[in-house]
XYZ file of C-alpha atoms in Angstrom:
565
model
C 7.055 -43.278 103.709
C 10.463 -42.377 104.845
C 11.043 -40.247 101.762
C 7.869 -38.233 102.367
C 8.913 -37.516 105.978
C 12.263 -36.206 104.775
C 10.581 -33.837 102.338
C 8.228 -32.511 105.051
C 11.187 -31.895 107.330
C 13.069 -30.003 104.652
C 10.043 -27.859 103.875
C 9.617 -26.935 107.492
C 13.205 -25.862 107.703
C 12.839 -23.975 104.391
C 9.787 -22.127 105.594
C 11.242 -21.091 108.923
C 12.099 -17.435 108.989
C 15.735 -17.532 109.968
C 17.243 -20.484 108.190
C 15.650 -20.397 104.716
C 18.408 -18.361 103.017
C 21.165 -20.606 104.300
C 19.162 -23.673 103.405
C 18.426 -22.376 99.876
C 22.107 -21.838 99.260
C 22.764 -25.313 100.541
C 20.132 -27.049 98.355
C 20.361 -24.925 95.065
C 22.752 -26.042 92.267
C 23.753 -22.427 91.581
C 22.594 -18.915 90.875
C 19.919 -18.346 88.273
C 20.602 -16.619 84.950
C 20.055 -12.912 84.780
C 16.742 -13.416 82.969
C 15.421 -15.560 85.893
C 17.004 -13.463 88.590
C 13.629 -12.469 90.064
C 12.940 -16.127 90.838
C 15.914 -16.431 93.246
C 15.169 -17.602 96.804
C 13.584 -20.704 98.324
C 10.124 -19.190 98.255
C 10.180 -19.044 94.420
C 11.480 -22.565 93.733
C 8.016 -24.072 93.541
C 7.114 -21.573 90.787
C 9.208 -23.687 88.472
C 9.858 -26.935 90.374
C 7.385 -29.472 91.733
C 7.843 -31.802 94.680
C 7.085 -34.927 92.728
C 7.827 -34.303 89.011
C 10.746 -31.977 89.231
C 10.959 -29.261 86.452
C 8.644 -29.717 83.408
C 7.720 -27.693 80.326
C 4.374 -26.683 81.764
C 6.099 -24.509 84.334
C 8.091 -22.737 81.566
C 4.988 -22.116 79.521
C 3.247 -20.497 82.479
C 5.777 -17.682 82.455
C 6.594 -17.571 78.751
C 3.042 -16.956 77.619
C 3.967 -15.312 74.300
C 6.180 -18.251 73.420
C 3.477 -20.672 74.500
C 1.029 -18.899 72.191
C 3.359 -19.306 69.229
C 3.783 -22.982 70.017
C 0.025 -23.417 70.043
C -0.203 -21.563 66.729
C 2.593 -23.763 65.370
C 4.785 -20.767 64.691
C 8.477 -20.293 65.221
C 11.315 -22.516 66.314
C 9.784 -23.833 69.583
C 6.761 -25.161 67.760
C 9.042 -27.479 65.804
C 11.410 -28.613 68.614
C 10.274 -31.598 70.632
C 11.332 -32.549 74.175
C 12.015 -30.714 77.480
C 13.130 -27.106 77.717
C 15.969 -27.743 80.199
C 18.347 -29.599 77.874
C 18.533 -26.563 75.651
C 18.083 -23.888 78.311
C 19.838 -25.049 81.515
C 19.770 -22.644 84.452
C 21.524 -22.191 87.866
C 24.828 -21.624 86.061
C 25.306 -18.110 87.186
C 23.952 -14.733 86.270
C 26.246 -14.288 83.270
C 25.319 -17.559 81.682
C 23.539 -17.277 78.322
C 20.500 -19.388 78.905
C 19.521 -19.277 75.185
C 22.837 -20.874 74.205
C 22.290 -19.801 70.533
C 25.198 -20.364 68.138
C 24.638 -17.559 65.648
C 27.148 -18.920 63.179
C 25.706 -22.423 62.887
C 22.065 -21.786 63.669
C 19.743 -23.236 61.053
C 17.102 -20.556 60.534
C 14.947 -22.970 58.567
C 14.014 -24.571 61.935
C 12.016 -21.435 62.698
C 9.811 -22.049 59.701
C 11.294 -19.098 57.830
C 14.232 -19.900 55.581
C 16.685 -17.120 54.804
C 17.492 -16.500 51.108
C 20.066 -14.369 49.332
C 19.989 -10.809 50.714
C 18.246 -11.975 53.884
C 21.366 -13.867 54.929
C 22.656 -11.074 57.139
C 23.674 -10.624 60.782
C 20.960 -11.549 63.320
C 20.862 -8.087 64.885
C 19.882 -6.561 61.538
C 16.436 -8.043 62.020
C 16.341 -9.078 65.707
C 16.916 -5.809 67.524
C 16.121 -7.432 70.903
C 18.721 -10.197 71.042
C 17.559 -11.338 74.445
C 14.632 -13.268 72.947
C 14.858 -13.251 69.128
C 11.082 -13.338 69.268
C 8.380 -10.959 68.128
C 9.223 -10.943 64.413
C 6.724 -11.951 61.760
C 7.689 -13.915 58.621
C 5.587 -11.457 56.602
C 7.538 -8.882 54.545
C 5.697 -6.018 56.147
C 6.819 -7.294 59.555
C 10.203 -5.754 58.785
C 9.728 -3.624 55.688
C 7.715 -0.471 55.144
C 4.596 -0.881 53.012
C 5.826 1.295 50.149
C 2.661 0.630 48.174
C 0.438 1.777 51.020
C -1.965 -1.147 50.856
C -2.724 -0.610 47.153
C -1.536 -4.134 46.318
C -1.383 -7.539 47.955
C 0.844 -7.949 51.026
C 2.352 -11.024 49.430
C 5.410 -9.155 48.192
C 7.028 -12.240 46.698
C 4.526 -12.034 43.812
C 6.544 -9.168 42.355
C 9.857 -9.054 44.216
C 12.584 -11.577 44.977
C 15.203 -11.946 47.697
C 18.106 -10.988 45.459
C 17.066 -7.505 44.303
C 13.743 -6.018 45.282
C 13.833 -3.660 42.269
C 13.828 -6.619 39.871
C 10.094 -7.033 39.373
C 8.659 -10.388 38.339
C 4.984 -9.448 38.297
C 2.877 -11.471 35.848
C -0.073 -9.500 34.515
C -1.605 -12.650 33.064
C -1.863 -14.304 36.477
C -2.172 -11.523 38.999
C -3.974 -8.640 37.291
C -7.328 -8.044 35.641
C -5.681 -6.596 32.529
C -3.677 -9.149 30.555
C -0.597 -7.876 28.720
C -0.124 -9.181 25.181
C 1.884 -8.311 22.073
C 3.781 -5.028 22.164
C 2.392 -4.290 25.633
C 4.743 -6.945 26.996
C 7.707 -4.737 26.050
C 6.381 -1.621 27.784
C 8.124 -0.520 30.971
C 5.944 -0.662 34.078
C 6.420 3.007 34.906
C 4.761 4.131 31.660
C 1.404 3.013 33.016
C 2.256 3.047 36.722
C 4.057 6.305 37.556
C 6.656 6.312 40.336
C 6.221 7.998 43.687
C 8.769 8.755 46.437
C 8.417 6.728 49.652
C 10.453 7.353 52.820
C 11.374 4.412 55.042
C 12.585 5.033 58.580
C 15.825 3.185 59.260
C 17.282 4.276 62.598
C 18.907 7.643 62.407
C 18.805 7.718 58.600
C 15.857 7.653 56.247
C 15.751 5.670 53.022
C 13.969 7.133 50.019
C 12.507 4.802 47.369
C 10.930 5.457 44.009
C 7.908 3.162 44.091
C 5.406 2.364 41.333
C 1.835 3.393 42.027
C 0.109 0.078 41.454
C -3.426 0.921 42.382
C -5.960 -0.319 39.787
C -6.238 1.836 36.673
C -8.903 1.973 33.982
C -8.115 -0.410 31.136
C -11.380 -1.249 29.413
C -10.750 1.152 26.525
C -7.548 2.107 24.725
C -8.358 5.742 25.424
C -8.102 5.026 29.160
C -4.331 5.078 28.663
C -3.717 6.382 25.157
C -4.484 9.776 23.681
C -7.172 9.673 20.978
C -5.177 10.920 17.996
C -8.280 10.687 15.805
C -10.088 13.172 18.060
C -13.380 11.333 18.183
C -13.648 10.634 14.431
C -13.886 6.904 15.089
C -15.624 6.951 18.438
C -18.170 4.388 17.243
C -15.477 1.845 16.405
C -13.008 -0.213 18.374
C -9.319 0.575 17.975
C -8.600 -3.048 17.073
C -10.466 -2.501 13.788
C -7.243 -0.893 12.525
C -4.568 -1.419 15.178
C -3.204 -4.451 16.976
C -1.137 -4.794 20.132
C 0.938 -7.327 18.173
C 2.241 -4.582 15.875
C 3.349 -0.992 16.028
C 0.367 1.363 16.070
C 1.549 2.796 12.749
C 1.125 -0.599 11.103
C -2.522 -0.371 10.192
C -4.709 -3.420 9.715
C -7.524 -1.502 8.050
C -9.302 -3.646 5.483
C -11.302 -1.719 2.938
C -12.887 -4.993 1.857
C -14.544 -5.286 5.251
C -18.301 -4.950 5.484
C -17.716 -1.904 7.685
C -16.648 0.189 4.714
C -18.674 1.150 1.676
C -15.750 1.788 -0.627
C -13.809 -1.306 -1.705
C -10.237 -0.914 -2.903
C -9.441 -2.667 -6.159
C -6.564 -2.876 -8.608
C -4.093 0.001 -8.439
C -6.020 1.555 -5.542
C -4.727 -1.235 -3.302
C -1.180 0.066 -3.792
C -1.988 3.670 -2.897
C -0.761 4.957 0.449
C -3.512 5.866 2.901
C -2.238 9.446 3.104
C -3.083 10.044 -0.574
C -6.812 9.977 0.176
C -6.798 10.612 3.904
C -5.000 13.870 4.454
C -2.541 13.899 7.341
C -2.185 16.684 9.880
C 0.216 17.161 12.769
C -1.134 16.504 16.269
C 0.724 17.483 19.417
C -0.358 15.789 22.617
C 0.726 14.537 26.043
C 0.820 10.825 26.810
C 2.368 9.142 29.846
C 3.616 12.561 30.968
C 5.617 13.027 27.780
C 5.120 15.609 25.045
C 4.623 13.909 21.697
C 3.655 14.692 18.129
C 2.246 12.572 15.339
C 0.983 12.946 11.787
C -2.526 11.558 11.770
C -4.831 10.873 8.830
C -8.350 12.185 8.621
C -10.504 9.068 8.366
C -13.980 10.482 8.658
C -16.385 9.570 5.881
C -15.082 10.604 2.449
C -17.184 11.044 -0.657
C -16.350 8.219 -3.068
C -19.334 7.970 -5.421
C -17.467 9.632 -8.267
C -13.820 9.536 -9.320
C -13.856 13.322 -9.259
C -14.437 13.199 -5.479
C -10.716 12.454 -5.203
C -9.237 12.994 -8.651
C -8.978 16.206 -10.660
C -11.122 16.166 -13.801
C -8.421 16.750 -16.383
C -11.033 16.456 -19.141
C -12.692 19.567 -17.737
C -16.277 18.408 -17.948
C -16.113 16.862 -21.421
C -17.496 13.604 -20.026
C -19.690 14.860 -17.222
C -22.492 12.530 -18.334
C -20.275 9.445 -18.461
C -18.480 7.229 -15.971
C -14.683 7.243 -15.940
C -14.589 3.454 -16.207
C -15.744 3.772 -19.815
C -12.099 4.522 -20.666
C -10.055 3.963 -17.506
C -9.661 1.048 -15.112
C -8.307 0.862 -11.580
C -6.501 -2.304 -12.689
C -4.244 -0.277 -15.005
C -2.458 3.043 -15.097
C -4.876 5.832 -15.956
C -2.866 6.457 -19.133
C -3.675 2.953 -20.377
C -7.011 3.663 -21.979
C -9.659 1.028 -22.462
C -11.689 3.203 -24.799
C -13.392 1.217 -27.550
C -14.585 3.039 -30.626
C -16.583 -0.062 -31.522
C -18.738 0.359 -28.432
C -22.404 1.117 -28.914
C -21.828 4.347 -27.003
C -19.925 5.910 -29.886
C -21.144 6.731 -33.363
C -17.779 6.726 -35.127
C -16.314 3.247 -35.584
C -12.621 2.791 -36.255
C -11.791 0.500 -39.138
C -8.726 -0.611 -41.045
C -5.722 1.681 -40.803
C -7.620 3.970 -38.451
C -7.270 1.346 -35.706
C -3.495 1.807 -35.768
C -3.590 5.575 -35.423
C -2.602 7.090 -32.080
C -5.424 8.850 -30.285
C -3.488 12.121 -30.230
C -3.549 12.283 -34.037
C -7.262 13.057 -34.023
C -7.674 14.296 -30.462
C -5.304 17.191 -30.066
C -3.493 17.292 -26.749
C -2.920 20.341 -24.599
C -1.014 20.765 -21.333
C -3.061 20.968 -18.140
C -1.602 22.002 -14.788
C -3.524 21.074 -11.686
C -3.285 20.171 -7.990
C -4.148 16.691 -6.777
C -3.501 15.240 -3.312
C -1.676 18.470 -2.454
C 0.841 17.990 -5.248
C 1.356 20.165 -8.287
C 0.968 18.074 -11.440
C 0.782 18.485 -15.174
C -0.614 16.313 -17.926
C -1.091 16.398 -21.664
C -4.777 15.831 -22.215
C -6.626 15.275 -25.447
C -9.793 16.999 -26.556
C -12.319 14.232 -27.145
C -15.580 16.046 -27.434
C -16.989 17.086 -29.709
C -15.232 16.210 -32.957
C -16.876 16.256 -36.368
C -16.429 12.932 -38.152
C -19.054 12.938 -40.903
C -16.525 13.800 -43.607
C -12.893 12.779 -44.089
C -12.079 16.467 -44.454
C -13.153 16.980 -40.820
C -9.773 15.491 -39.890
C -7.760 15.209 -43.108
C -6.514 17.979 -45.380
C -8.152 17.962 -48.825
C -5.087 17.569 -51.018
C -7.375 17.513 -54.085
C -8.415 21.057 -53.258
C -12.114 20.697 -53.913
C -11.896 18.652 -57.123
C -14.159 16.000 -55.585
C -16.316 18.107 -53.328
C -19.425 16.320 -54.552
C -17.993 12.852 -53.997
C -17.042 10.672 -51.068
C -13.391 9.887 -50.457
C -14.100 6.173 -50.295
C -14.742 6.255 -54.034
C -10.945 6.158 -54.443
C -9.472 5.540 -50.979
C -10.046 2.919 -48.305
C -9.221 2.933 -44.605
C -8.009 -0.643 -45.085
C -5.076 0.556 -47.235
C -2.652 3.414 -47.338
C -4.283 6.492 -48.836
C -1.790 6.417 -51.728
C -3.139 3.015 -52.786
C -6.108 4.216 -54.835
C -9.115 2.001 -55.263
C -10.539 4.076 -58.153
C -11.445 2.143 -61.280
C -12.278 3.730 -64.636
C -14.277 0.607 -65.387
C -16.504 0.968 -62.334
C -20.229 0.967 -63.007
C -20.568 3.997 -60.785
C -18.135 5.990 -62.888
C -19.739 7.837 -65.779
C -16.587 9.252 -67.292
C -13.835 7.912 -69.488
C -13.519 4.142 -69.697
C -9.995 2.793 -70.011
C -9.415 0.009 -72.533
C -6.569 -1.858 -74.108
C -3.125 -0.443 -73.646
C -4.593 2.437 -71.639
C -5.166 0.029 -68.785
C -1.398 -0.329 -68.266
C -0.735 3.394 -68.199
C 0.136 4.978 -64.837
C -2.334 7.538 -63.525
C 0.291 10.262 -63.394
C 0.743 10.014 -67.179
C -2.654 11.589 -67.653
C -3.138 13.276 -64.318
C -0.216 15.590 -63.909
C 1.100 15.830 -60.349
C 2.349 18.925 -58.565
C 4.035 19.258 -55.170
C 2.590 21.384 -52.402
C 2.916 21.640 -48.618
C 0.169 21.516 -45.997
C -0.412 20.997 -42.244
C -2.252 18.000 -40.857
C -2.492 16.887 -37.191
C -0.136 19.717 -36.225
C 2.580 18.418 -38.534
C 4.033 19.967 -41.648
C 3.666 17.680 -44.658
C 4.165 17.778 -48.401
C 2.712 15.672 -51.194
C 2.691 15.199 -54.961
C -0.990 15.391 -55.865
C -2.509 14.771 -59.273
C -5.030 16.894 -61.159
C -8.066 14.717 -61.810
C -10.826 17.144 -62.641
C -11.749 18.429 -65.103
C -9.794 16.634 -67.897
C -10.959 16.492 -71.559
C -11.149 12.944 -72.847
C -13.486 13.078 -75.880
C -10.662 13.210 -78.438
C -7.324 11.476 -78.494
C -5.486 14.741 -78.868
C -7.065 15.896 -75.584
C -4.246 13.869 -74.087
C -1.951 12.858 -76.956
C 0.154 15.060 -79.219
C -1.036 15.304 -82.850
C 1.938 13.794 -84.617
C 0.213 14.481 -87.995
C 0.382 18.205 -87.362
C -3.275 18.772 -88.211
C -3.201 17.553 -91.817
C -6.392 15.593 -91.276
C -8.171 18.786 -90.344
C -7.045 20.898 -93.347
C -8.071 18.585 -96.193
C -11.760 18.538 -96.704
C -11.726 15.113 -98.236
C -10.404 13.461 -95.056
C -11.835 15.638 -92.356
C -14.050 12.826 -91.175
C -11.095 10.612 -90.490
C -10.484 9.868 -86.779
C -7.548 8.367 -84.934
C -9.386 5.065 -84.631
C -9.291 4.689 -88.429
C -5.605 3.950 -88.186
C -4.816 3.344 -84.515
C -6.231 1.072 -81.816
C -5.920 1.188 -78.024
C -5.434 -2.551 -78.205
C -2.076 -2.165 -79.968
C 0.903 0.063 -79.942
C 0.174 3.338 -81.753
C 2.718 2.480 -84.454
C 0.815 -0.679 -85.350
C -1.643 0.865 -87.838
C -4.905 -0.817 -88.626
C -5.939 1.295 -91.711
C -6.418 -0.576 -95.002
C -7.090 1.075 -98.435
C -9.208 -1.775 -99.670
C -11.721 -1.237 -96.915
C -12.113 2.448 -97.643
C -14.036 3.129 -100.881
C -12.848 6.661 -100.965
C -9.326 5.646 -101.702
C -9.971 2.431 -103.584
C -9.243 4.012 -106.980
C -5.731 4.898 -105.912
C -4.798 1.316 -105.749
C -3.263 -0.252 -108.923
C -5.695 -2.459 -110.745
C -8.397 -1.486 -108.317
C -6.871 -3.743 -105.774
C -4.987 -2.619 -102.712
C -1.454 -3.648 -102.869
C -0.422 -5.087 -99.541
C 2.560 -2.924 -98.806
C 3.859 -0.782 -95.997
C 2.462 2.739 -95.732
C 5.929 4.262 -95.865
C 6.385 2.902 -99.432
C 3.936 5.511 -100.690
C 4.020 8.127 -97.990
C 7.654 9.150 -98.219
C 7.384 12.841 -97.735
C 8.279 12.590 -94.137
C 9.841 10.026 -91.912
C 7.812 11.104 -88.937
C 4.270 11.454 -90.211
C 2.246 10.607 -93.213
C 2.094 13.530 -95.597
C -1.083 12.981 -97.473
C -1.334 16.528 -98.759
C 1.322 15.936 -101.356
C -0.350 12.756 -102.386
C -3.625 14.534 -103.009
C -1.892 17.198 -105.012
C -0.568 14.468 -107.309
C -3.602 12.294 -107.510
C -3.238 9.514 -110.000
C 0.524 9.717 -109.888
C 1.422 6.924 -107.597
C 4.919 7.378 -106.366
C 7.154 4.498 -107.076
C 10.622 3.592 -106.040
């Protein structure tokens, strides 16, 4: 009760007009800080102080409404500090006293809810221009920094930038963008798709100029949204990934001719052919990502491929226009490696024996052909295959017999299974109606009877020469048609022995010197034998006129006078 009376007395004195200033100086602990200077005087004490509770935080919050709002929103330093305001912000210590009492060197900025990192660790006045409060700043990047992207991207700058170097971008397309970067796209610089633009940031008396990427959404559903269509609409019905992949360079094609998309399937040697051989390349100049470029691009529009001649030059010049090329050639081999089979049902002439070993060019004469294929000048030596006569051997071979056997077939003496010099002719053949060889004649070489002569000729464009025999016509009715008459015609001059033939004395079964004539078997000369009996003696014992032949003329001139020794 006493205490309340004292307070009432003091208030009455305080409220009296003349003594309040003196009393305020007597009761106050000191002058207020410059920030609270307007609250000086006894009439303003109750704005902060109460009669019963003294000074509490509620009174501070009534004046510091902005700070109170932040506390309610749980923002800033004061939202995290517990306790009364006075211990940290004492007053009545004079006008020059710093009521904030902030130690800039040791202050832990993390207490504000915003921790400083790397390049943000700078002097306070760089960010807090009004050092009287250090309030009014937002933890958002755009609270301090200019929005260089002009609201085209999220305001959460830390998605792309860091506190060390704002130019070091860490944007992840896979997480933060509709278009996901994969393969070679990961290596592409941002500015190729997002061009740079100049942005000016006001910074006091000086302006800062930045080159900023334009990150507004761009079309990315089709490759052509970014890339120039080098094929100029040829493949507009197909996706680019049918041939290209972001995992490889665009020049590394993935085109698969075996795919169901393509009618023509590549096989054998065709698989090794470069695309440019069939798909002609042309130079294309274009602009892409603001750069002038050029490329050599193939023409991939539909190509005729039903016939080999759609791509290849017909070096046979229409000889086989009614036949397919695969009758002789295969894509599994070089085109020079023929598969032609004379034994095929397609061909009338069948190769047999030695003919199978003969090179094609021997019968099919080759000539040089110059042509252009796949824009390259080429030449080839091509054979003439159609149409060759093959009914007679003489259609291809030179007749070295010069018409002697024009009415006969060559296979009567020659066979394709042997060399042509190995004759198969037999005098004993049933088909042969001429001279039959017997006895010692069988062992005689052909050239003994059929005289050979040398002559030159041309066959298969080559000069040749041969020793050819004369086979027709030869006389063979009499022995002396071939053999020399060693008797010098004596058997023709004497009438008595004109009927005598060579076979009376000689035989083809023996040597010609082994005579077979016997007097006792010839009645005409039986009387010239002593006693009517033929004396078995050698012919030369009586016929002594000559050592070479039998001289019977002298014997007949001296008939009955048998010469004796």
